[in-house]
Short mmCIF file of C-alpha atoms in Angstrom, two decimals:
data_model
loop_
_atom_site.label_atom_id
_atom_site.label_comp_id
_atom_site.label_asym_id
_atom_site.label_seq_id
_atom_site.Cartn_x
_atom_site.Cartn_y
_atom_site.Cartn_z
CA MET A 1 4.87 23.59 3.83
CA ARG A 2 3.31 24.87 0.65
CA THR A 3 5.85 27.09 -1.10
CA ALA A 4 5.03 29.69 -3.75
CA LEU A 5 7.63 30.74 -6.32
CA LEU A 6 7.10 34.16 -7.89
CA GLN A 7 8.74 34.02 -11.31
CA SER A 8 8.89 37.66 -12.33
CA SER A 9 11.36 40.40 -13.15
CA GLY A 10 8.99 42.91 -11.60
CA ARG A 11 9.59 46.49 -12.71
CA PRO A 12 13.38 47.04 -12.88
CA GLY A 13 14.40 50.31 -11.26
CA SER A 14 11.19 50.84 -9.27
CA VAL A 15 11.08 49.65 -5.68
CA VAL A 16 7.56 51.02 -5.27
CA GLU A 17 6.21 49.03 -8.21
CA ASN A 18 8.02 45.86 -7.15
CA LEU A 19 6.49 46.08 -3.70
CA LYS A 20 3.08 46.26 -5.39
CA VAL A 21 3.87 43.15 -7.45
CA LEU A 22 5.00 41.39 -4.29
CA ASP A 23 1.88 42.42 -2.39
CA GLU A 24 -0.38 41.05 -5.11
CA ALA A 25 1.58 37.79 -5.31
CA ALA A 26 1.52 37.40 -1.51
CA GLY A 27 -2.26 37.64 -1.59
CA ARG A 28 -2.52 34.93 -4.26
CA ALA A 29 0.00 32.73 -2.45
CA ALA A 30 -1.87 33.03 0.83
CA GLU A 31 -5.20 32.20 -0.85
CA ALA A 32 -3.55 29.03 -2.23
CA GLY A 33 -2.46 28.01 1.27
CA ALA A 34 1.24 28.84 0.95
CA GLY A 35 3.33 29.32 4.06
CA LEU A 36 6.23 30.81 2.13
CA LEU A 37 6.52 33.07 -0.92
CA ALA A 38 9.96 33.29 -2.57
CA THR A 39 11.04 35.86 -5.18
CA PRO A 40 13.97 35.97 -7.63
CA GLU A 41 17.40 37.49 -7.11
CA MET A 42 17.40 41.30 -6.76
CA PHE A 43 13.60 41.36 -7.06
CA LEU A 44 13.22 44.49 -4.96
CA THR A 45 15.08 46.75 -7.40
CA GLY A 46 15.76 44.84 -10.59
CA TYR A 47 19.00 43.13 -11.56
CA ALA A 48 20.44 44.81 -14.67
CA ILE A 49 20.10 48.39 -13.46
CA GLY A 50 23.77 49.42 -13.40
CA ASP A 51 24.70 52.17 -10.97
CA ASP A 52 21.12 52.27 -9.67
CA ILE A 53 22.08 49.18 -7.68
CA ALA A 54 24.15 51.32 -5.31
CA ARG A 55 21.59 54.12 -5.31
CA LEU A 56 18.68 51.83 -4.40
CA ALA A 57 20.56 49.59 -1.96
CA GLU A 58 19.13 49.56 1.58
CA PRO A 59 20.14 48.13 4.94
CA ALA A 60 18.67 44.78 5.94
CA ASP A 61 16.38 46.65 8.35
CA GLY A 62 15.56 49.49 5.94
CA ASP A 63 12.24 50.92 4.82
CA SER A 64 11.61 48.25 2.20
CA ALA A 65 12.24 45.48 4.71
CA ASP A 66 9.61 47.09 6.94
CA ALA A 67 7.21 47.29 4.00
CA ILE A 68 7.73 43.61 3.18
CA ALA A 69 7.24 42.68 6.84
CA GLU A 70 3.90 44.49 6.69
CA ILE A 71 2.96 42.60 3.51
CA ALA A 72 3.92 39.29 5.11
CA THR A 73 1.89 40.04 8.24
CA ARG A 74 -1.17 41.29 6.37
CA HIS A 75 -1.34 38.20 4.16
CA GLY A 76 -0.10 35.70 6.74
CA VAL A 77 2.70 34.32 4.57
CA ALA A 78 6.47 34.33 5.06
CA VAL A 79 8.51 36.05 2.32
CA ALA A 80 12.02 35.37 1.04
CA TYR A 81 13.16 38.11 -1.33
CA GLY A 82 16.27 39.25 -3.16
CA TYR A 83 17.60 42.80 -2.84
CA PRO A 84 20.79 44.92 -2.83
CA GLU A 85 21.90 45.36 0.77
CA ARG A 86 23.87 48.40 1.87
CA ASP A 87 26.24 48.08 4.82
CA GLY A 88 28.28 51.26 5.10
CA GLU A 89 30.17 51.71 1.84
CA ARG A 90 29.67 48.10 0.79
CA VAL A 91 26.79 46.69 -1.25
CA PHE A 92 25.90 43.00 -1.13
CA ASN A 93 23.66 40.89 -3.33
CA SER A 94 21.40 39.62 -0.56
CA ALA A 95 18.30 37.59 0.25
CA GLN A 96 16.21 38.03 3.37
CA LEU A 97 13.59 35.80 4.98
CA ILE A 98 10.76 37.44 6.92
CA SER A 99 8.17 35.38 8.78
CA ALA A 100 4.40 35.65 8.53
CA ASP A 101 4.38 37.70 11.74
CA GLY A 102 6.92 40.18 10.35
CA THR A 103 9.98 38.85 12.18
CA HIS A 104 13.29 39.15 10.33
CA LEU A 105 14.48 35.53 10.45
CA ALA A 106 17.59 35.42 8.27
CA ASN A 107 19.69 37.53 5.90
CA TYR A 108 22.17 36.02 3.44
CA ARG A 109 24.84 37.69 1.29
CA LYS A 110 25.77 36.00 -1.99
CA THR A 111 29.17 34.36 -1.58
CA HIS A 112 30.01 33.55 -5.22
CA LEU A 113 29.63 36.51 -7.57
CA PHE A 114 29.00 35.76 -11.23
CA GLY A 115 30.88 37.62 -13.95
CA CYS A 116 32.21 41.14 -14.24
CA PHE A 117 28.77 42.73 -13.77
CA GLU A 118 28.36 41.38 -10.25
CA ARG A 119 32.00 41.81 -9.26
CA ASP A 120 31.79 45.46 -10.33
CA HIS A 121 28.72 46.17 -8.18
CA PHE A 122 28.86 43.89 -5.14
CA THR A 123 31.06 42.73 -2.29
CA PRO A 124 31.00 38.94 -1.83
CA GLY A 125 29.52 37.59 1.38
CA GLU A 126 31.55 35.41 3.73
CA GLN A 127 28.94 33.29 5.54
CA PRO A 128 28.08 30.19 3.47
CA VAL A 129 25.26 28.75 5.60
CA VAL A 130 22.39 30.94 6.77
CA GLN A 131 19.27 29.21 8.13
CA ALA A 132 16.05 29.75 10.06
CA GLU A 133 13.22 27.56 11.36
CA LEU A 134 9.96 28.03 9.49
CA GLY A 135 6.83 25.91 9.32
CA GLY A 136 8.50 22.86 10.84
CA LEU A 137 11.40 22.99 8.37
CA ARG A 138 14.93 24.32 8.55
CA VAL A 139 15.08 26.80 5.69
CA GLY A 140 18.40 27.83 4.17
CA LEU A 141 19.18 30.72 1.83
CA MET A 142 21.50 30.83 -1.16
CA ILE A 143 21.60 32.95 -4.33
CA CYS A 144 21.88 31.83 -7.97
CA TYR A 145 25.54 31.00 -8.83
CA ASP A 146 26.08 29.74 -5.26
CA VAL A 147 24.02 26.60 -5.96
CA GLU A 148 26.33 25.61 -8.82
CA PHE A 149 29.10 24.87 -6.31
CA PRO A 150 28.43 21.41 -4.84
CA GLU A 151 30.44 22.23 -1.71
CA ASN A 152 28.05 25.07 -0.93
CA VAL A 153 24.93 22.92 -1.01
CA ARG A 154 26.63 20.07 0.83
CA ALA A 155 27.51 22.49 3.63
CA HIS A 156 23.79 23.22 3.96
CA ALA A 157 22.99 19.51 3.98
CA LEU A 158 25.50 18.87 6.76
CA ALA A 159 23.99 21.76 8.72
CA GLY A 160 20.51 20.21 8.46
CA THR A 161 18.85 22.38 5.84
CA ASP A 162 15.50 20.87 4.76
CA LEU A 163 14.42 23.48 2.21
CA LEU A 164 17.04 25.52 0.38
CA VAL A 165 15.57 28.71 -1.12
CA VAL A 166 17.59 30.05 -4.04
CA PRO A 167 16.56 33.41 -5.55
CA THR A 168 18.22 33.49 -8.95
CA ALA A 169 18.82 35.52 -12.10
CA GLN A 170 19.56 32.59 -14.42
CA MET A 171 20.18 33.73 -17.97
CA HIS A 172 20.47 32.21 -21.42
CA PRO A 173 22.24 29.89 -22.30
CA PHE A 174 22.50 28.35 -18.83
CA GLN A 175 18.97 26.98 -18.52
CA PHE A 176 20.39 23.49 -17.92
CA VAL A 177 21.06 24.62 -14.35
CA ALA A 178 17.33 24.89 -13.67
CA GLU A 179 16.51 21.80 -15.70
CA SER A 180 19.26 19.45 -14.50
CA VAL A 181 21.63 20.81 -11.85
CA VAL A 182 19.00 21.89 -9.32
CA PRO A 183 17.16 18.51 -9.18
CA VAL A 184 20.53 16.74 -8.83
CA ARG A 185 21.54 19.05 -5.98
CA ALA A 186 18.26 18.22 -4.22
CA PHE A 187 18.82 14.48 -4.67
CA GLU A 188 22.50 14.27 -3.76
CA ASN A 189 21.95 16.38 -0.62
CA GLN A 190 18.53 14.99 0.34
CA MET A 191 16.69 18.28 0.62
CA TYR A 192 14.12 20.38 -1.18
CA VAL A 193 15.52 23.13 -3.41
CA ALA A 194 13.34 26.08 -4.45
CA TYR A 195 14.99 27.85 -7.39
CA VAL A 196 13.18 31.10 -8.25
CA ASN A 197 14.16 32.90 -11.44
CA ARG A 198 13.65 36.17 -13.25
CA THR A 199 12.17 36.11 -16.75
CA GLY A 200 12.54 37.89 -20.08
CA PRO A 201 14.98 40.53 -21.37
CA GLU A 202 16.61 42.96 -18.99
CA GLY A 203 19.58 45.08 -20.04
CA GLU A 204 22.15 42.82 -21.70
CA PHE A 205 20.61 39.65 -20.23
CA GLU A 206 17.82 37.26 -21.22
CA PHE A 207 16.45 35.47 -18.17
CA VAL A 208 15.08 32.00 -18.85
CA GLY A 209 12.45 31.44 -16.14
CA LEU A 210 12.00 27.70 -15.44
CA SER A 211 11.64 28.25 -11.68
CA THR A 212 11.37 24.92 -9.92
CA LEU A 213 10.93 23.26 -6.57
CA ALA A 214 12.82 19.95 -6.66
CA GLY A 215 12.39 17.23 -4.06
CA PRO A 216 14.93 14.93 -2.38
CA ASP A 217 14.05 12.27 -4.96
CA GLY A 218 15.34 14.55 -7.72
CA ILE A 219 11.85 15.11 -9.12
CA ALA A 220 10.55 18.61 -9.81
CA ARG A 221 7.36 19.15 -7.82
CA THR A 222 6.59 22.20 -9.95
CA ARG A 223 8.28 23.97 -12.84
CA ALA A 224 7.35 27.29 -14.39
CA GLY A 225 7.57 28.12 -18.06
CA ARG A 226 9.42 31.08 -19.52
CA GLY A 227 6.98 33.88 -18.66
CA GLU A 228 5.73 35.58 -15.51
CA GLU A 229 4.08 33.00 -13.29
CA LEU A 230 3.30 32.03 -9.71
CA VAL A 231 3.80 28.31 -9.13
CA LEU A 232 3.28 26.31 -5.95
CA ALA A 233 4.41 22.99 -4.51
CA ASP A 234 4.71 21.33 -1.11
CA ALA A 235 7.87 20.65 0.88
CA ASP A 236 6.82 17.58 2.88
CA PRO A 237 8.90 16.77 5.99
CA VAL A 238 7.53 13.20 6.13
CA LEU A 239 8.63 12.45 2.57
CA LEU A 240 11.95 14.11 3.33
CA ALA A 241 12.58 11.89 6.36
CA ASP A 242 11.66 8.75 4.40
CA SER A 243 13.89 9.77 1.51
CA ARG A 244 16.85 10.40 3.81
CA GLU A 245 16.41 6.93 5.26
CA THR A 246 16.32 5.35 1.81
CA ASN A 247 19.19 7.42 0.37
CA PRO A 248 21.75 7.79 3.20
CA TYR A 249 24.31 9.85 1.32
CA LEU A 250 25.23 11.93 4.34
CA LYS A 251 25.64 8.87 6.59
CA ASP A 252 27.74 7.04 4.00
CA ARG A 253 30.23 9.86 3.45
CA ARG A 254 33.92 9.22 4.25
CA PRO A 255 35.24 12.72 5.04
CA GLY A 256 38.74 11.41 5.71
CA LEU A 257 39.11 10.75 2.01
CA TYR A 258 38.16 14.25 0.94
CA GLY A 259 41.00 16.31 2.38
CA SER A 260 42.37 17.14 -1.08
CA LEU A 261 39.16 19.05 -1.89
CA ILE A 262 40.30 21.91 0.30
#
């Protein structure tokens, strides 16, 4: 499945403008044959927007979700996007996957919040593995800091995730995560990992770009630079099956030895 990664910080604070950016990117992704377009963390509203996070937060089935479903349907491409999700009085840092026919397939709430900024504005999610079937692959969702915990990604591997989509807001000086950690996670768990970052200055943060889709061989199939960019690469189920046969990490595990980890 050809996967498009939209590396962009959009227009922080403007849902309307970010939907326009998404619409334009969905058109380009579809023209390039993509079956899935993924955006960065909190793409719908912007990340470093302070109290506007709570003001702009919407339910998973809110107006913006309907607008993105319409975009997905019109262009014939599934969309995974980051947004602030409101559920009663709580706000979650979430990612939602909507199919090319507008069906809401999966909604994930970030389980590991990074730093005081996120802990001040969000409630942590409690469901570590969220998946859906798409384009012949089992697609999992995770957000930014979550992927830095090996237990998190291994849980997805054990649950059969083929393509792990990770909207992120990776900032300076942690670019080694995109450059080194993400390809290693893909290799050690025998899956594809699509890591989709914001870019440029925003509030107190400097986002580093470097969005990548890494394969189960640990090789980046595509990697963006530091600016706004749409990059594409294929997640190939045949290569994935061959790689899992050659590198049987999951089969060779000895869980009885790992009790001390929990």
